[in-house]
PDB file of C-alpha atoms in Angstrom:
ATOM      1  CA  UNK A   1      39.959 -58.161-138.199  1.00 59.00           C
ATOM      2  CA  UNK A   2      36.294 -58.823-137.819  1.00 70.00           C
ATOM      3  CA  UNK A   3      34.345 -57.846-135.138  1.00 76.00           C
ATOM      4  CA  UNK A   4      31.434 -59.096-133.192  1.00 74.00           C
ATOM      5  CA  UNK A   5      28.094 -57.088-131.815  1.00 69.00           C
ATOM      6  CA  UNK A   6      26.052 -59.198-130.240  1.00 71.00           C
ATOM      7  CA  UNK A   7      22.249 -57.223-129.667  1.00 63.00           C
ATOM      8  CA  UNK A   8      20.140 -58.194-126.764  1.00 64.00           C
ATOM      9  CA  UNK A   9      17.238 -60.247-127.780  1.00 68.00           C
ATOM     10  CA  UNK A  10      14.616 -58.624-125.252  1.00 65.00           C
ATOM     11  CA  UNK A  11      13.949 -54.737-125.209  1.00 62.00           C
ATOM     12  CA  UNK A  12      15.218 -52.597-122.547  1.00 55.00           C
ATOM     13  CA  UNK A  13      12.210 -50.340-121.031  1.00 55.00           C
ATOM     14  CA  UNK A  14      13.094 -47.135-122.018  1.00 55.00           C
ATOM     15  CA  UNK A  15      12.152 -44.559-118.717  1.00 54.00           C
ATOM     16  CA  UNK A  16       9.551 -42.700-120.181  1.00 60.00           C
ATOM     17  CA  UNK A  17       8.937 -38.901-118.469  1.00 65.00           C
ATOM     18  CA  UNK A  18       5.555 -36.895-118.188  1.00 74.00           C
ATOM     19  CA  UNK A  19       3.746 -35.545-120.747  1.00 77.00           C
ATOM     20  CA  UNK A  20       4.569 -31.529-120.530  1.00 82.00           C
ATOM     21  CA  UNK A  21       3.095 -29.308-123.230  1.00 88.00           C
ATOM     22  CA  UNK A  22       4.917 -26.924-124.421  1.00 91.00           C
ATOM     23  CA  UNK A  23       6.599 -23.987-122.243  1.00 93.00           C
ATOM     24  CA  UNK A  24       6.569 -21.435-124.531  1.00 95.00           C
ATOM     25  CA  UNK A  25       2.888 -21.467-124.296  1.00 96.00           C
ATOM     26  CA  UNK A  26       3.447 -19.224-121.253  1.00 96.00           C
ATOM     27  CA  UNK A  27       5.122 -15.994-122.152  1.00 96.00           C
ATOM     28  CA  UNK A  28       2.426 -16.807-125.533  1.00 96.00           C
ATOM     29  CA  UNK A  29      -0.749 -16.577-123.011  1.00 96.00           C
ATOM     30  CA  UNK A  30       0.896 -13.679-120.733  1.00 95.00           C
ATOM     31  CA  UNK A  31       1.911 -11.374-123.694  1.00 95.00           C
ATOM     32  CA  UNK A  32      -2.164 -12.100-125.204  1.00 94.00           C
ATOM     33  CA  UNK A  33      -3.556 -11.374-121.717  1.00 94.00           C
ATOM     34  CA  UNK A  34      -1.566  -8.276-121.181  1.00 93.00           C
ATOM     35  CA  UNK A  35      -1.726  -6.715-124.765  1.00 92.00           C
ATOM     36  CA  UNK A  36      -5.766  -7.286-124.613  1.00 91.00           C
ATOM     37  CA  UNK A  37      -6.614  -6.466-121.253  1.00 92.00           C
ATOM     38  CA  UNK A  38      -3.448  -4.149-119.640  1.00 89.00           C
ATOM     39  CA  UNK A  39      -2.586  -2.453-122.609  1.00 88.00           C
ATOM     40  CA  UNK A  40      -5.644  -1.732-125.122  1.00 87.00           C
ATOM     41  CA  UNK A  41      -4.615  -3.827-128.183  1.00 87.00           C
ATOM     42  CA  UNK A  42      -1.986  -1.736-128.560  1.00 86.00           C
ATOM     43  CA  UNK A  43       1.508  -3.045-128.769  1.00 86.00           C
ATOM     44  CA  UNK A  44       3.691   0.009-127.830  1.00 87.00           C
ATOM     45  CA  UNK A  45       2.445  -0.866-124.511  1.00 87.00           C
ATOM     46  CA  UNK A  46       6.023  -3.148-124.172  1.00 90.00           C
ATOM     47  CA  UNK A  47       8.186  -0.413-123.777  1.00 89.00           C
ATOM     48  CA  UNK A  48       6.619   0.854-120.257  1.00 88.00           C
ATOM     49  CA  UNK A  49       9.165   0.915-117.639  1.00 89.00           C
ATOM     50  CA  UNK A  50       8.854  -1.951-114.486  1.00 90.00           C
ATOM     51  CA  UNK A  51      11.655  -0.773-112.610  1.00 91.00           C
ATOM     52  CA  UNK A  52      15.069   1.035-112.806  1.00 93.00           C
ATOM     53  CA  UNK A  53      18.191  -0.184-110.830  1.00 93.00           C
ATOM     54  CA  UNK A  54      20.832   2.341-110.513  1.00 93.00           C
ATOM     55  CA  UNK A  55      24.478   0.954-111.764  1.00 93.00           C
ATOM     56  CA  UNK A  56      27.617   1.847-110.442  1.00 94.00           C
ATOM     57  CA  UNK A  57      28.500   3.613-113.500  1.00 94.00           C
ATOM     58  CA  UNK A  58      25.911   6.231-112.742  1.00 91.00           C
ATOM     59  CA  UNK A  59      23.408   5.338-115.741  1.00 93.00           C
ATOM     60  CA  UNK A  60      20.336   3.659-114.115  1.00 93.00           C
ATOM     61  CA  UNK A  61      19.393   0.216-115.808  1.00 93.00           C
ATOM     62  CA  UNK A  62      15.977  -0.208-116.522  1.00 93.00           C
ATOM     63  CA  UNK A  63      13.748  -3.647-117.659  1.00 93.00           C
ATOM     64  CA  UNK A  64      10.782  -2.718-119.513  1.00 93.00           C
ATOM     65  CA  UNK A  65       7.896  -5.295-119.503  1.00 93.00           C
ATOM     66  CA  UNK A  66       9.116  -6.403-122.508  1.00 94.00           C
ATOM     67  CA  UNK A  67      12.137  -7.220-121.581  1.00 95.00           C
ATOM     68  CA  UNK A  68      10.644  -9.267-118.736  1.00 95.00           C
ATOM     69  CA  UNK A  69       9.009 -11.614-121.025  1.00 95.00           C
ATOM     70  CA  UNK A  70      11.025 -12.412-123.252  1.00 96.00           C
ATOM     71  CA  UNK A  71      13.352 -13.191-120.049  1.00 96.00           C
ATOM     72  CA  UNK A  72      10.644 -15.831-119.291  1.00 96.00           C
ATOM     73  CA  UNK A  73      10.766 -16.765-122.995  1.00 96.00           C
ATOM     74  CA  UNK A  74      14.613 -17.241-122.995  1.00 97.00           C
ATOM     75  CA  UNK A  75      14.226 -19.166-119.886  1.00 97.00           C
ATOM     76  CA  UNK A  76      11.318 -21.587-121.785  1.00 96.00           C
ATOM     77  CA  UNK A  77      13.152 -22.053-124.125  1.00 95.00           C
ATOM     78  CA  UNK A  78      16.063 -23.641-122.025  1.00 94.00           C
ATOM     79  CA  UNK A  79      14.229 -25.930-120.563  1.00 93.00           C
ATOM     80  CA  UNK A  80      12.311 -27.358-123.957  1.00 91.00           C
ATOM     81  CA  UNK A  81      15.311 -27.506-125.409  1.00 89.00           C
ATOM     82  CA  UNK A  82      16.007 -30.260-121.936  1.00 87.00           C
ATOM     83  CA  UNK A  83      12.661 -31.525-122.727  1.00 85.00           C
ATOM     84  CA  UNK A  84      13.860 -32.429-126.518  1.00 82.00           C
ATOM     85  CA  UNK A  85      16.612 -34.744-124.900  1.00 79.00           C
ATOM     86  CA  UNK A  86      13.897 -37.392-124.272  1.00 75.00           C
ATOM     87  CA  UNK A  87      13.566 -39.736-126.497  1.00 69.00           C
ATOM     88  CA  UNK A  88       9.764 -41.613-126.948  1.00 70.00           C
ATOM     89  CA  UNK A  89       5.981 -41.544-127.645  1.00 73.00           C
ATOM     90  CA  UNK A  90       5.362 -38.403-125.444  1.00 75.00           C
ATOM     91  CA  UNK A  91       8.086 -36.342-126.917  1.00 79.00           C
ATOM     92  CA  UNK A  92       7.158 -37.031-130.296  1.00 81.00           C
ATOM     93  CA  UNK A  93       3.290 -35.197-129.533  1.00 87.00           C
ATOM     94  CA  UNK A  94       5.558 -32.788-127.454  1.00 88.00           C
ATOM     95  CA  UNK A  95       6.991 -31.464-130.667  1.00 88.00           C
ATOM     96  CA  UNK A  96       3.922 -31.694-132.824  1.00 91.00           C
ATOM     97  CA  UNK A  97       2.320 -29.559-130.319  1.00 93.00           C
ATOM     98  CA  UNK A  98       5.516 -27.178-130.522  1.00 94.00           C
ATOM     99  CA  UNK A  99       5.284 -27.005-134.128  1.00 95.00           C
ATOM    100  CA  UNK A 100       1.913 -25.728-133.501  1.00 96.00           C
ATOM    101  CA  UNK A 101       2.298 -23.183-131.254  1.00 96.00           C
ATOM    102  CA  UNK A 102       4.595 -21.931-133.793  1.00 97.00           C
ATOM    103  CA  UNK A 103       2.109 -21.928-136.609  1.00 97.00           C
ATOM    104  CA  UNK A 104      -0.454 -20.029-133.816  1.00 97.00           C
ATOM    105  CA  UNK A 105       2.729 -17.226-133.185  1.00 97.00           C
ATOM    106  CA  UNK A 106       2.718 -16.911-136.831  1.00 97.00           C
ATOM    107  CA  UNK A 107      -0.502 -16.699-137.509  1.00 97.00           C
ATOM    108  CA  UNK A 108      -0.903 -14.155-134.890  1.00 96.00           C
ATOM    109  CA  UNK A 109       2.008 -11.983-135.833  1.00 96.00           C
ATOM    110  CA  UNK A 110       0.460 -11.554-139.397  1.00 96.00           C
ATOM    111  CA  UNK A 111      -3.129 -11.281-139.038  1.00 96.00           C
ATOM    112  CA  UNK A 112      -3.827  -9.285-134.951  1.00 94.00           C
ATOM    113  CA  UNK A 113      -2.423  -5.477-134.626  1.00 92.00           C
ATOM    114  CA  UNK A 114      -1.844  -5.787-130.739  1.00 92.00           C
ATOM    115  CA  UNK A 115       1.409  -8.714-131.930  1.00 93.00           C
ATOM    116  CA  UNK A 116       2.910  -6.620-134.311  1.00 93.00           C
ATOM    117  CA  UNK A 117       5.449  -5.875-131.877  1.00 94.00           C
ATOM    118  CA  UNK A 118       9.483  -6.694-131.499  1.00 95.00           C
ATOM    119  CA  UNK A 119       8.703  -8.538-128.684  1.00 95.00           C
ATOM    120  CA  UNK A 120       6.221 -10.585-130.021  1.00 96.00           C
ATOM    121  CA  UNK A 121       8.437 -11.181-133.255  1.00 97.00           C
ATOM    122  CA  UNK A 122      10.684 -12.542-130.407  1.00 97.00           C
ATOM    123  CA  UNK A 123       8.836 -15.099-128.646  1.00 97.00           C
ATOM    124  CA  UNK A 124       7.697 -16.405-132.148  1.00 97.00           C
ATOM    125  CA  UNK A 125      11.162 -17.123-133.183  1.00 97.00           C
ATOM    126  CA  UNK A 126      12.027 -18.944-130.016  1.00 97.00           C
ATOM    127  CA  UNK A 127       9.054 -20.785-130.452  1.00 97.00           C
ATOM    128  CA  UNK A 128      10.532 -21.796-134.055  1.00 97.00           C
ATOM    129  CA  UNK A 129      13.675 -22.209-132.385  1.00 96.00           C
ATOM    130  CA  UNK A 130      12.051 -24.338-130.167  1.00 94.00           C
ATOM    131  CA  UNK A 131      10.757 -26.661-133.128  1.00 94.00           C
ATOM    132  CA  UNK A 132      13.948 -27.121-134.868  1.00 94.00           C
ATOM    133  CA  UNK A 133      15.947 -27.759-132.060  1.00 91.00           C
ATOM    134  CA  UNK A 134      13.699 -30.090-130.762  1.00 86.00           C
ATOM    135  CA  UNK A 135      13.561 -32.188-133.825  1.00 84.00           C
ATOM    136  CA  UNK A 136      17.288 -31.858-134.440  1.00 87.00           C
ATOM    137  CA  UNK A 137      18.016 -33.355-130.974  1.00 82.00           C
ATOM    138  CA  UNK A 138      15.659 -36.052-130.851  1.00 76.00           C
ATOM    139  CA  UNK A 139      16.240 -36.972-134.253  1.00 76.00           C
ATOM    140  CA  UNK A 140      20.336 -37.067-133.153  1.00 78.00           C
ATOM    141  CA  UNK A 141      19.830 -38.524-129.879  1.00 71.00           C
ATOM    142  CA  UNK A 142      17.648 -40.710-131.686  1.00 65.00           C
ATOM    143  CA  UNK A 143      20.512 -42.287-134.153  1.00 64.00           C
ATOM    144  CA  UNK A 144      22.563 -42.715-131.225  1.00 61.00           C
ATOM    145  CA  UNK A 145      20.006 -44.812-128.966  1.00 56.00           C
ATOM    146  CA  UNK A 146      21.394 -48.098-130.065  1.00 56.00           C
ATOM    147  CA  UNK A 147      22.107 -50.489-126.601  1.00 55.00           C
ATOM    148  CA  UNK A 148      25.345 -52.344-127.374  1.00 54.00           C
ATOM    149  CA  UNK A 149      27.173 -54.777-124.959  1.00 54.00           C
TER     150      UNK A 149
END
């Protein structure tokens, strides 16, 4: 009971996507820009009110700005974690960049006033979310990128 894999002897060209940077860069610049410039440095500046949608159970549900941006965080995160699936030279910078990012979040959380916030703390663990899963999938995806016939 032996069997045979015979590998192909030329390489396959491997569909190779964009460069994107990373996503999480976004809710990153739009929490900076508001903290510095909307809200005075000051991080208790999150918890303002946008709007309030009444429920049917009589309470009204509100979203706070906060709230927003960690929705576009969340959402940021879903699609780097799509972005990890691709496998090549790109990718690889992709998550070097992502590590840094992280390492910026971090940076920022401990040393600035306006970050120390929950939202802030947030974003800066989907950003390391971000770099583990990325690595975790390409590595995985990786191991199984072997063309058999």
């Amino acid at each position: 009971m032996s069997e045979t894999v015979i590998m192909p002897t030329h390489t396959v060209p491997r569909s190779r996507g964009p460069f994107i940077p990373p996503l999480l860069v976004v809710p990153f610049v739009l929490y900076n820009i508001a903290a510095f410039l909307f809200f005075g440095g000051s991080p208790a500046g999150w918890s303002n009110g946008l709007f309030s949608i009444p429920m049917v159970s009589g309470t009204p549900w509100a979203l706070t700005a906060g709230d927003f941006l960690l929705v576009i965080g969340i959402i940021a995160l879903f699609l780097e974690i799509l972005k990890s699936t691709n496998s090549g030279r790109a990718s690889i910078m992709e998550h070097m960049l992502s590590m840094v990012l992280f390492v910026v979040f971090l940076i920022e959380f401990l040393l600035i006033g306006a970050a120390s916030s929950s939202v802030f703390f947030l974003l800066m663990v989907m950003s390391l979310i971000d770099v583990v899963a990325g690595f975790t999938v390409s590595i995985t995806s990786a191991g199984r990128d072997v063309t058999m016939n």
